[in-house]
Short mmCIF file of C-alpha atoms in Angstrom, two decimals:
data_model
loop_
_atom_site.label_atom_id
_atom_site.label_comp_id
_atom_site.label_asym_id
_atom_site.label_seq_id
_atom_site.Cartn_x
_atom_site.Cartn_y
_atom_site.Cartn_z
CA ARG A 286 -2.76 30.71 29.42
CA ILE A 287 -1.38 27.67 27.63
CA SER A 288 2.11 26.16 27.92
CA PHE A 289 4.25 24.07 25.60
CA ASP A 290 5.40 20.80 27.17
CA LYS A 291 9.04 20.92 26.04
CA ALA A 292 11.99 22.77 27.54
CA TYR A 293 14.55 24.73 25.54
CA ASP A 294 17.79 26.58 26.14
CA ARG A 295 19.73 29.02 23.94
CA TYR A 296 16.93 29.71 21.53
CA ARG A 297 15.02 32.34 19.59
CA LEU A 298 11.25 32.19 20.00
CA GLU A 299 9.18 34.09 17.44
CA VAL A 300 5.45 34.63 17.99
CA ASP A 301 3.19 36.50 15.55
CA LEU A 302 -0.17 37.55 16.99
CA TRP A 303 -3.14 39.84 16.38
CA HIS A 304 -6.66 40.60 17.60
CA PRO A 305 -9.38 39.40 15.21
CA ASN A 306 -12.15 41.00 17.25
CA LYS A 307 -11.97 41.88 20.94
CA PRO A 308 -8.73 43.74 21.86
CA GLY A 309 -6.94 43.36 25.17
CA GLY A 310 -3.77 41.98 26.68
CA ALA A 311 -1.78 39.19 25.00
CA GLY A 312 1.79 37.97 25.08
CA ILE A 313 4.30 35.31 26.13
CA ILE A 314 5.43 33.69 29.37
CA PHE A 315 9.02 32.37 29.22
CA GLY A 316 11.67 31.02 31.56
CA MET A 317 9.13 28.74 33.24
CA PRO A 318 10.72 26.02 35.44
CA GLN A 319 7.87 23.64 34.56
CA PRO A 320 4.90 23.95 32.16
CA ASN A 321 2.52 24.54 35.07
CA GLU A 322 4.83 26.63 37.29
CA LEU A 323 5.45 30.38 37.17
CA ALA A 324 8.13 30.89 39.85
CA ASN A 325 10.94 33.05 38.38
CA ALA A 326 9.26 33.08 34.94
CA TYR A 327 8.95 36.26 32.87
CA LEU A 328 5.82 37.68 31.29
CA VAL A 329 5.87 40.08 28.35
CA ARG A 330 2.55 41.22 26.88
CA PHE A 331 0.53 44.09 25.53
CA SER A 332 -1.36 46.02 28.19
CA ASP A 333 -5.13 45.66 28.38
CA ASP A 334 -5.66 49.27 27.34
CA GLY A 335 -3.35 48.98 24.34
CA ALA A 336 -1.00 51.68 25.61
CA GLY A 337 2.17 49.62 25.37
CA LEU A 338 4.18 46.51 26.11
CA PHE A 339 5.25 45.61 29.64
CA ILE A 340 7.70 43.09 31.09
CA GLY A 341 7.71 41.56 34.55
CA GLN A 342 8.63 38.50 36.55
CA PHE A 343 6.87 36.11 38.90
CA ASN A 344 8.50 35.71 42.30
CA GLN A 345 8.91 32.48 44.26
CA ASN A 346 5.27 32.68 45.32
CA GLU A 347 4.19 33.16 41.70
CA VAL A 348 3.17 36.76 42.38
CA PHE A 349 3.79 39.01 39.37
CA GLU A 350 6.11 42.00 39.78
CA GLY A 351 6.40 44.55 36.98
CA LEU A 352 9.86 45.49 35.72
CA ASN A 353 9.51 47.85 32.77
CA PHE A 354 7.12 49.33 30.20
CA VAL A 355 7.48 50.83 26.74
CA PRO A 356 4.70 52.64 24.81
CA THR A 357 3.76 50.95 21.53
CA GLU A 358 1.04 50.86 18.95
CA PRO A 359 -1.91 48.84 20.35
CA LEU A 360 -2.30 45.24 19.27
CA GLY A 361 -5.05 45.22 16.66
CA THR A 362 -5.92 43.46 13.44
CA ASN A 363 -2.41 43.95 12.03
CA ILE A 364 0.00 41.15 12.88
CA GLN A 365 2.74 42.06 15.35
CA SER A 366 5.70 39.93 16.39
CA ILE A 367 7.14 39.37 19.88
CA ASP A 368 10.47 37.54 19.84
CA ILE A 369 12.42 36.16 22.81
CA GLU A 370 16.11 35.46 22.48
CA SER A 371 17.92 33.44 25.15
CA ASN A 372 21.72 33.16 24.97
CA GLY A 373 21.94 31.03 28.11
CA PHE A 374 22.77 33.96 30.38
CA ASN A 375 20.28 36.69 29.49
CA TYR A 376 16.99 37.14 27.67
CA GLN A 377 16.42 39.79 25.03
CA VAL A 378 12.90 40.81 23.95
CA TYR A 379 12.10 42.16 20.49
CA LEU A 380 8.91 43.76 19.21
CA ASN A 381 8.58 43.68 15.43
CA ASP A 382 12.32 42.96 15.16
CA GLU A 383 13.29 45.92 17.34
CA ALA A 384 14.96 45.34 20.72
CA VAL A 385 12.74 46.64 23.53
CA PHE A 386 13.91 44.87 26.70
CA GLY A 387 17.36 43.49 27.44
CA GLU A 388 19.61 42.13 30.19
CA LEU A 389 16.98 39.92 31.78
CA PRO A 390 18.93 37.23 33.69
CA ALA A 391 18.23 33.68 32.54
CA LEU A 392 17.42 32.06 35.86
CA SER A 393 17.02 28.56 34.48
CA GLY A 394 18.73 27.98 31.15
CA ARG A 395 16.53 25.10 30.05
CA SER A 396 12.96 26.24 30.54
CA PHE A 397 9.43 26.21 29.18
CA PHE A 398 7.31 28.87 27.54
CA GLY A 399 3.63 29.58 27.12
CA LEU A 400 1.10 31.97 25.63
CA VAL A 401 -1.21 34.21 27.60
CA SER A 402 -4.14 36.56 27.00
CA ASN A 403 -6.29 38.68 29.26
CA GLN A 404 -9.81 39.86 28.42
CA ALA A 405 -9.06 39.50 24.74
CA GLU A 406 -9.60 37.39 21.66
CA VAL A 407 -6.18 36.61 20.25
CA ALA A 408 -4.97 34.83 17.15
CA TYR A 409 -1.47 33.41 17.41
CA GLU A 410 -0.61 33.34 13.72
CA ARG A 411 2.88 31.82 13.92
CA ILE A 412 5.00 30.23 16.65
CA PHE A 413 8.57 29.39 15.65
CA ILE A 414 11.54 28.39 17.81
CA SER A 415 15.11 27.92 16.59
CA PRO A 416 18.48 27.25 18.27
CA LEU A 417 20.80 30.10 19.15
CA ASN A 418 24.35 28.83 19.07
CA ALA A 419 26.63 31.83 19.51
CA ILE A 420 27.27 33.48 22.88
CA PRO A 421 29.32 36.68 22.57
CA ALA A 422 31.93 37.49 25.18
CA GLY A 423 30.62 39.73 27.92
CA ALA A 424 27.03 38.57 27.45
CA ILE A 425 26.58 37.89 31.14
CA GLN A 426 24.59 40.37 33.12
CA GLN A 427 26.35 41.53 36.25
CA PRO A 428 24.64 40.51 39.51
CA GLY A 429 22.22 43.11 40.80
CA ALA A 430 21.85 44.98 37.52
CA PRO A 431 18.16 45.74 36.78
CA PRO A 432 16.45 44.79 33.52
CA VAL A 433 16.55 47.70 31.15
CA ALA A 434 14.63 48.95 28.15
CA VAL A 435 16.91 49.34 25.15
CA GLU A 436 16.81 51.63 22.19
CA ALA A 437 15.31 50.11 19.07
CA ALA A 438 18.59 50.19 17.17
CA ALA A 439 20.79 49.14 20.10
CA GLU A 440 21.31 45.47 19.32
CA ALA A 441 20.69 43.21 16.40
CA PRO A 442 19.73 39.59 17.07
CA ILE A 443 22.78 37.55 18.01
CA THR A 444 23.89 35.28 15.18
CA GLU A 445 27.01 33.29 14.41
CA GLU A 446 28.20 36.09 12.15
CA THR A 447 28.02 38.75 14.88
CA VAL A 448 30.53 36.98 17.15
CA PRO A 449 34.10 38.20 16.54
CA GLU A 450 36.22 35.37 15.24
CA GLN A 451 38.97 35.88 17.79
CA GLU A 452 36.51 35.65 20.69
CA THR A 453 35.01 32.43 19.40
CA GLN A 454 38.43 30.88 18.98
CA SER A 455 39.76 32.04 22.33
CA ALA A 456 37.07 30.12 24.19
CA ALA A 457 39.15 26.98 23.78
CA THR A 458 41.45 26.18 26.68
CA THR A 459 44.25 24.68 24.62
CA ASP A 460 45.50 24.58 21.05
CA ASP A 461 44.98 20.82 21.04
CA PRO A 462 41.74 19.80 22.79
CA VAL A 463 42.28 16.16 21.89
CA ALA A 464 45.63 16.14 23.59
CA ALA A 465 44.12 17.89 26.59
CA ALA A 466 41.41 15.27 26.83
CA GLU A 467 44.04 12.54 26.86
CA ALA A 468 46.30 14.34 29.30
CA SER A 469 47.16 12.72 32.60
CA THR A 470 45.16 13.87 35.59
CA THR A 471 48.32 13.87 37.68
CA ILE A 472 49.29 17.52 37.93
CA SER A 473 52.97 17.05 38.69
CA GLY A 474 55.11 19.74 37.13
CA SER A 475 52.32 22.27 36.57
CA GLU A 476 52.07 25.68 38.18
CA LEU A 477 49.75 24.08 40.74
CA ASP A 478 52.84 22.58 42.35
CA ASP A 479 53.93 26.12 43.26
CA ILE A 480 50.49 27.03 44.56
CA THR A 481 49.75 24.13 46.88
CA GLY A 482 51.39 22.97 50.07
CA GLU A 483 51.05 19.53 51.59
CA PRO A 484 47.36 18.49 51.77
CA PHE A 485 45.69 18.89 55.13
CA PHE A 486 42.71 16.83 54.04
CA GLN A 487 42.50 13.71 51.86
CA SER A 488 39.27 11.81 51.42
CA THR A 489 38.86 8.23 52.57
CA PHE A 490 35.62 6.83 51.23
CA VAL A 491 34.95 3.81 53.45
CA GLY A 492 31.97 2.66 55.46
CA THR A 493 28.76 4.67 55.13
CA ILE A 494 28.16 8.38 54.61
CA GLY A 495 26.66 8.60 58.09
CA GLU A 496 30.04 7.62 59.53
CA THR A 497 31.80 10.53 57.78
CA ASN A 498 31.67 14.33 57.84
CA TRP A 499 29.88 14.40 54.47
CA ILE A 500 26.33 15.79 54.61
CA PRO A 501 24.09 15.02 51.60
CA PHE A 502 21.37 17.59 50.97
CA ARG A 503 20.04 16.58 47.55
CA GLY A 504 20.41 13.43 45.47
CA GLU A 505 21.19 9.76 46.02
CA TRP A 506 24.65 9.66 47.57
CA SER A 507 26.47 6.52 48.68
CA ILE A 508 29.97 5.19 49.29
CA GLU A 509 30.77 2.28 46.99
CA GLU A 510 34.10 0.51 46.52
CA GLY A 511 36.22 3.36 47.82
CA ALA A 512 34.42 6.14 45.96
CA LEU A 513 31.52 8.55 46.56
CA LEU A 514 28.68 8.19 44.05
CA GLN A 515 25.60 10.25 43.19
CA ARG A 516 23.15 8.20 41.11
CA ASP A 517 20.10 10.43 40.53
CA GLN A 518 20.11 11.68 36.94
CA ASN A 519 16.69 13.33 37.02
CA GLY A 520 17.48 16.86 38.03
CA PHE A 521 20.06 19.56 38.58
CA ASP A 522 22.33 20.69 41.39
CA PHE A 523 22.45 17.59 43.54
CA GLY A 524 24.86 18.26 46.36
CA ILE A 525 26.81 17.06 49.36
CA GLY A 526 28.87 19.18 51.74
CA PHE A 527 31.85 18.43 53.96
CA ASN A 528 31.51 19.54 57.58
CA GLU A 529 34.99 20.98 58.11
CA GLU A 530 35.94 24.64 57.75
CA TYR A 531 38.68 26.01 55.49
CA THR A 532 39.75 29.54 54.60
CA ASP A 533 41.93 29.98 51.51
CA TYR A 534 42.84 26.72 49.80
CA VAL A 535 43.06 24.58 46.69
CA LEU A 536 40.17 22.14 46.37
CA ARG A 537 41.18 19.18 44.19
CA THR A 538 38.67 16.58 43.06
CA ARG A 539 39.14 13.60 40.77
CA PHE A 540 35.94 12.13 39.39
CA THR A 541 34.52 9.99 36.60
CA HIS A 542 31.19 10.27 34.80
CA ILE A 543 29.44 6.91 34.70
CA GLU A 544 26.45 8.21 32.75
CA GLY A 545 25.86 11.65 31.29
CA LYS A 546 27.92 14.62 32.39
CA GLY A 547 27.48 17.44 34.89
CA GLY A 548 29.85 16.72 37.78
CA GLY A 549 31.78 19.33 39.70
CA VAL A 550 32.46 21.02 43.02
CA LEU A 551 30.94 23.46 45.46
CA PHE A 552 33.13 25.82 47.46
CA ALA A 553 32.97 28.97 49.59
CA MET A 554 29.78 27.41 51.00
CA ASP A 555 27.99 29.17 53.84
CA ARG A 556 26.72 25.83 55.20
CA PRO A 557 27.65 22.20 54.48
CA ASP A 558 23.99 21.17 54.16
CA SER A 559 22.83 23.65 51.50
CA ARG A 560 23.94 25.03 48.15
CA ASN A 561 22.50 28.44 49.12
CA LEU A 562 25.28 31.02 49.33
CA SER A 563 27.92 28.89 47.63
CA HIS A 564 29.99 28.88 44.44
CA VAL A 565 29.96 26.10 41.86
CA VAL A 566 32.16 24.85 39.02
CA ARG A 567 30.96 21.88 37.00
CA TYR A 568 30.78 20.31 33.57
CA ASP A 569 27.95 21.58 31.42
CA SER A 570 25.39 18.84 30.77
CA ASP A 571 24.89 19.64 27.09
CA GLN A 572 28.09 21.18 25.76
CA SER A 573 31.85 20.61 25.76
CA ALA A 574 32.35 23.18 28.47
CA ILE A 575 32.41 24.00 32.14
CA LEU A 576 30.20 26.59 33.78
CA PHE A 577 30.90 28.56 36.93
CA GLY A 578 28.88 30.91 39.12
CA TYR A 579 27.23 31.18 42.50
CA PHE A 580 23.95 30.55 44.31
CA ASP A 581 22.31 33.36 46.23
CA GLU A 582 20.53 33.09 49.59
CA ASN A 583 17.45 31.61 47.87
CA GLY A 584 19.38 28.99 45.94
CA GLN A 585 19.05 30.90 42.68
CA PHE A 586 21.96 30.36 40.32
CA ASN A 587 23.86 33.37 38.97
CA ALA A 588 26.21 32.62 36.08
CA GLN A 589 29.66 34.17 36.10
CA GLY A 590 30.75 32.54 32.88
CA GLY A 591 31.87 29.39 31.16
CA GLU A 592 34.74 28.01 29.13
CA ALA A 593 35.01 25.40 26.41
CA VAL A 594 36.86 22.24 27.48
CA PRO A 595 37.20 18.75 25.97
CA GLU A 596 34.41 16.23 26.56
CA PRO A 597 34.85 14.33 29.85
CA PHE A 598 33.57 11.02 28.42
CA ASN A 599 33.84 8.13 30.90
CA THR A 600 37.40 8.76 32.04
CA GLN A 601 38.72 10.31 35.22
CA HIS A 602 39.27 14.07 35.27
CA GLN A 603 40.56 16.52 37.81
CA PHE A 604 39.21 19.88 38.94
CA ASP A 605 41.36 22.27 40.96
CA VAL A 606 39.71 25.37 42.38
CA VAL A 607 42.15 27.85 43.89
CA LYS A 608 40.17 29.94 46.35
CA TYR A 609 41.70 33.20 47.46
CA SER A 610 40.14 35.76 49.79
CA GLU A 611 38.35 37.70 47.03
CA THR A 612 38.73 35.68 43.81
CA TYR A 613 39.17 32.14 42.53
CA ASP A 614 40.91 30.31 39.68
CA VAL A 615 39.80 27.10 37.96
CA TYR A 616 42.01 24.35 36.51
CA VAL A 617 40.77 21.35 34.53
CA ASP A 618 43.22 18.48 34.19
CA GLY A 619 46.10 20.79 35.10
CA LEU A 620 45.22 23.49 32.58
CA LYS A 621 44.20 26.90 33.88
CA VAL A 622 40.77 27.57 32.39
CA VAL A 623 39.84 30.85 34.06
CA GLY A 624 41.29 33.10 36.74
CA ASP A 625 40.53 36.06 38.98
CA VAL A 626 36.80 35.32 39.09
CA PRO A 627 35.18 37.44 41.84
CA LEU A 628 33.81 35.72 44.94
CA PHE A 629 30.27 36.72 45.87
CA ASN A 630 30.09 34.16 48.69
CA ASN A 631 32.94 33.37 51.03
CA GLY A 632 31.79 30.65 53.40
CA PRO A 633 34.18 28.11 54.96
CA PHE A 634 32.80 24.81 53.57
CA ILE A 635 33.40 22.70 50.44
CA GLY A 636 31.24 20.18 48.64
CA LEU A 637 30.51 18.16 45.52
CA THR A 638 27.73 18.48 42.99
CA ASN A 639 26.35 17.04 39.78
CA SER A 640 23.42 17.45 37.41
CA THR A 641 21.66 15.03 35.02
CA SER A 642 24.40 12.43 35.45
CA VAL A 643 25.79 9.57 37.50
CA VAL A 644 29.20 10.59 38.85
CA GLN A 645 31.83 8.68 40.78
CA PHE A 646 33.98 10.99 42.92
CA ASP A 647 37.24 9.10 43.37
CA SER A 648 39.09 11.51 45.64
CA VAL A 649 38.84 14.91 47.31
CA GLU A 650 41.81 16.83 48.68
CA VAL A 651 42.20 20.26 50.25
CA PHE A 652 45.60 21.97 50.09
CA PRO A 653 46.76 25.11 51.89
CA LEU A 654 47.98 27.93 49.70
CA ASN A 655 51.67 28.69 49.67
CA GLU A 656 52.22 32.24 50.85
CA VAL A 657 54.33 33.11 47.81
CA VAL A 658 51.33 32.91 45.50
CA GLU A 659 48.85 35.01 47.44
CA PRO A 660 47.50 37.25 44.62
CA VAL A 661 48.64 40.69 45.76
CA GLU A 662 47.12 42.14 42.57
CA ALA A 663 43.87 40.23 42.85
CA GLU A 664 41.86 43.35 43.67
CA SER A 665 43.02 45.25 40.60
CA GLN A 666 42.73 42.19 38.38
CA SER A 667 39.23 41.44 39.53
CA THR A 668 38.05 44.83 38.33
CA GLU A 669 38.76 43.70 34.79
CA THR A 670 35.93 41.21 35.06
CA GLU A 671 33.29 43.66 36.22
CA GLY A 672 32.01 44.03 32.67
CA GLY A 673 31.54 40.28 32.37
CA ILE A 674 33.77 37.23 32.15
CA GLU A 675 35.22 37.05 28.66
CA ASN A 676 35.34 34.14 26.24
CA THR A 677 32.15 32.44 27.39
CA GLU A 678 30.48 30.05 25.06
CA LEU A 679 27.92 27.92 26.80
CA GLU A 680 24.51 28.00 28.39
CA THR A 681 23.61 28.00 32.04
CA GLU A 682 21.20 25.32 32.97
CA ASP A 683 18.05 24.71 34.92
CA THR A 684 18.82 25.35 38.59
CA SER A 685 15.73 25.08 40.68
CA THR A 686 15.48 26.86 44.02
CA ASP A 687 14.32 23.72 45.82
CA ASP A 688 17.25 23.03 48.11
CA GLY A 689 16.04 19.60 49.12
CA GLU A 690 16.20 20.44 52.82
#
């Protein structure tokens, strides 16, 4: 096999190939965390006997596990095309412009690809990669759903024109993003005032981290001039947890990006020293958006959606996560961005996180929920999201399974 030493996200990869002489297996590896690593990567290729095209995935130990197979014409001297389309949440595989495999979860949005052959002489005639900019609402695969083979005429490649105009527009969180970006981060007068009681925790960043209940588990964390900083920009999902337990609450964090962007919060954490079995909301590192989802027991990220928001720039912003018993809501600078998102983890701890950025966390507060706003209809509302969180328009990013423990 051979790999390309550049990572991509939200793309369409087109590969034309044929056998000049000796037939056999040939195809593409994609979703690779690194050019020389196969953990969680997918492999799609023609079978050695020419009977069809199969798709599978490498597990954490880089052992290949087959997922699906479709019969096809054998790869011979006629050029055939295998195309991979990544919308940031799922992969779609096309053979000669016909969809053959769909709903393959994108485990690491920014990833590498490579070419592979087995007992064959293969000519890769054309390799072309282009950006894919439009994410249709409902594009997120639901957790636990298996990869499926799709009918040839089921889906056309996703393009800007195929996204309904109203869905694209509704991804914005306000009619005036500029005004939202300039809005005060003091949430007085918003509906959050009716949700929260008096805080039962307010951060005091003094001394050293070892003298506090904060437990770093990945990154370079330090207390500096009354704030908590994470300075490592070379990676994703750096984290720190707080070793106190809470049930249902509002987690409020004010923070400032010093360099880059990617800051946010962890909540419903199973343990304060690991992101495994936790939920996350943070700024997307590449787009004007937030992403939200959860990590499973292996630290693998599962996207639940994303929403367009104004750029954070180098000014202070505020996240409020309202955690109920079965769902959660997200506010950015006092504006409700998304609500009734299902909880897949429900641990008692909170934390902070960032990716590819230097972030200064200025304050952290935890508020009890007022009883009057317990969402008595949360169960029925949450069923509306089972088909996928609507109005998503961003990619999920590289989230390695190395927990740094």
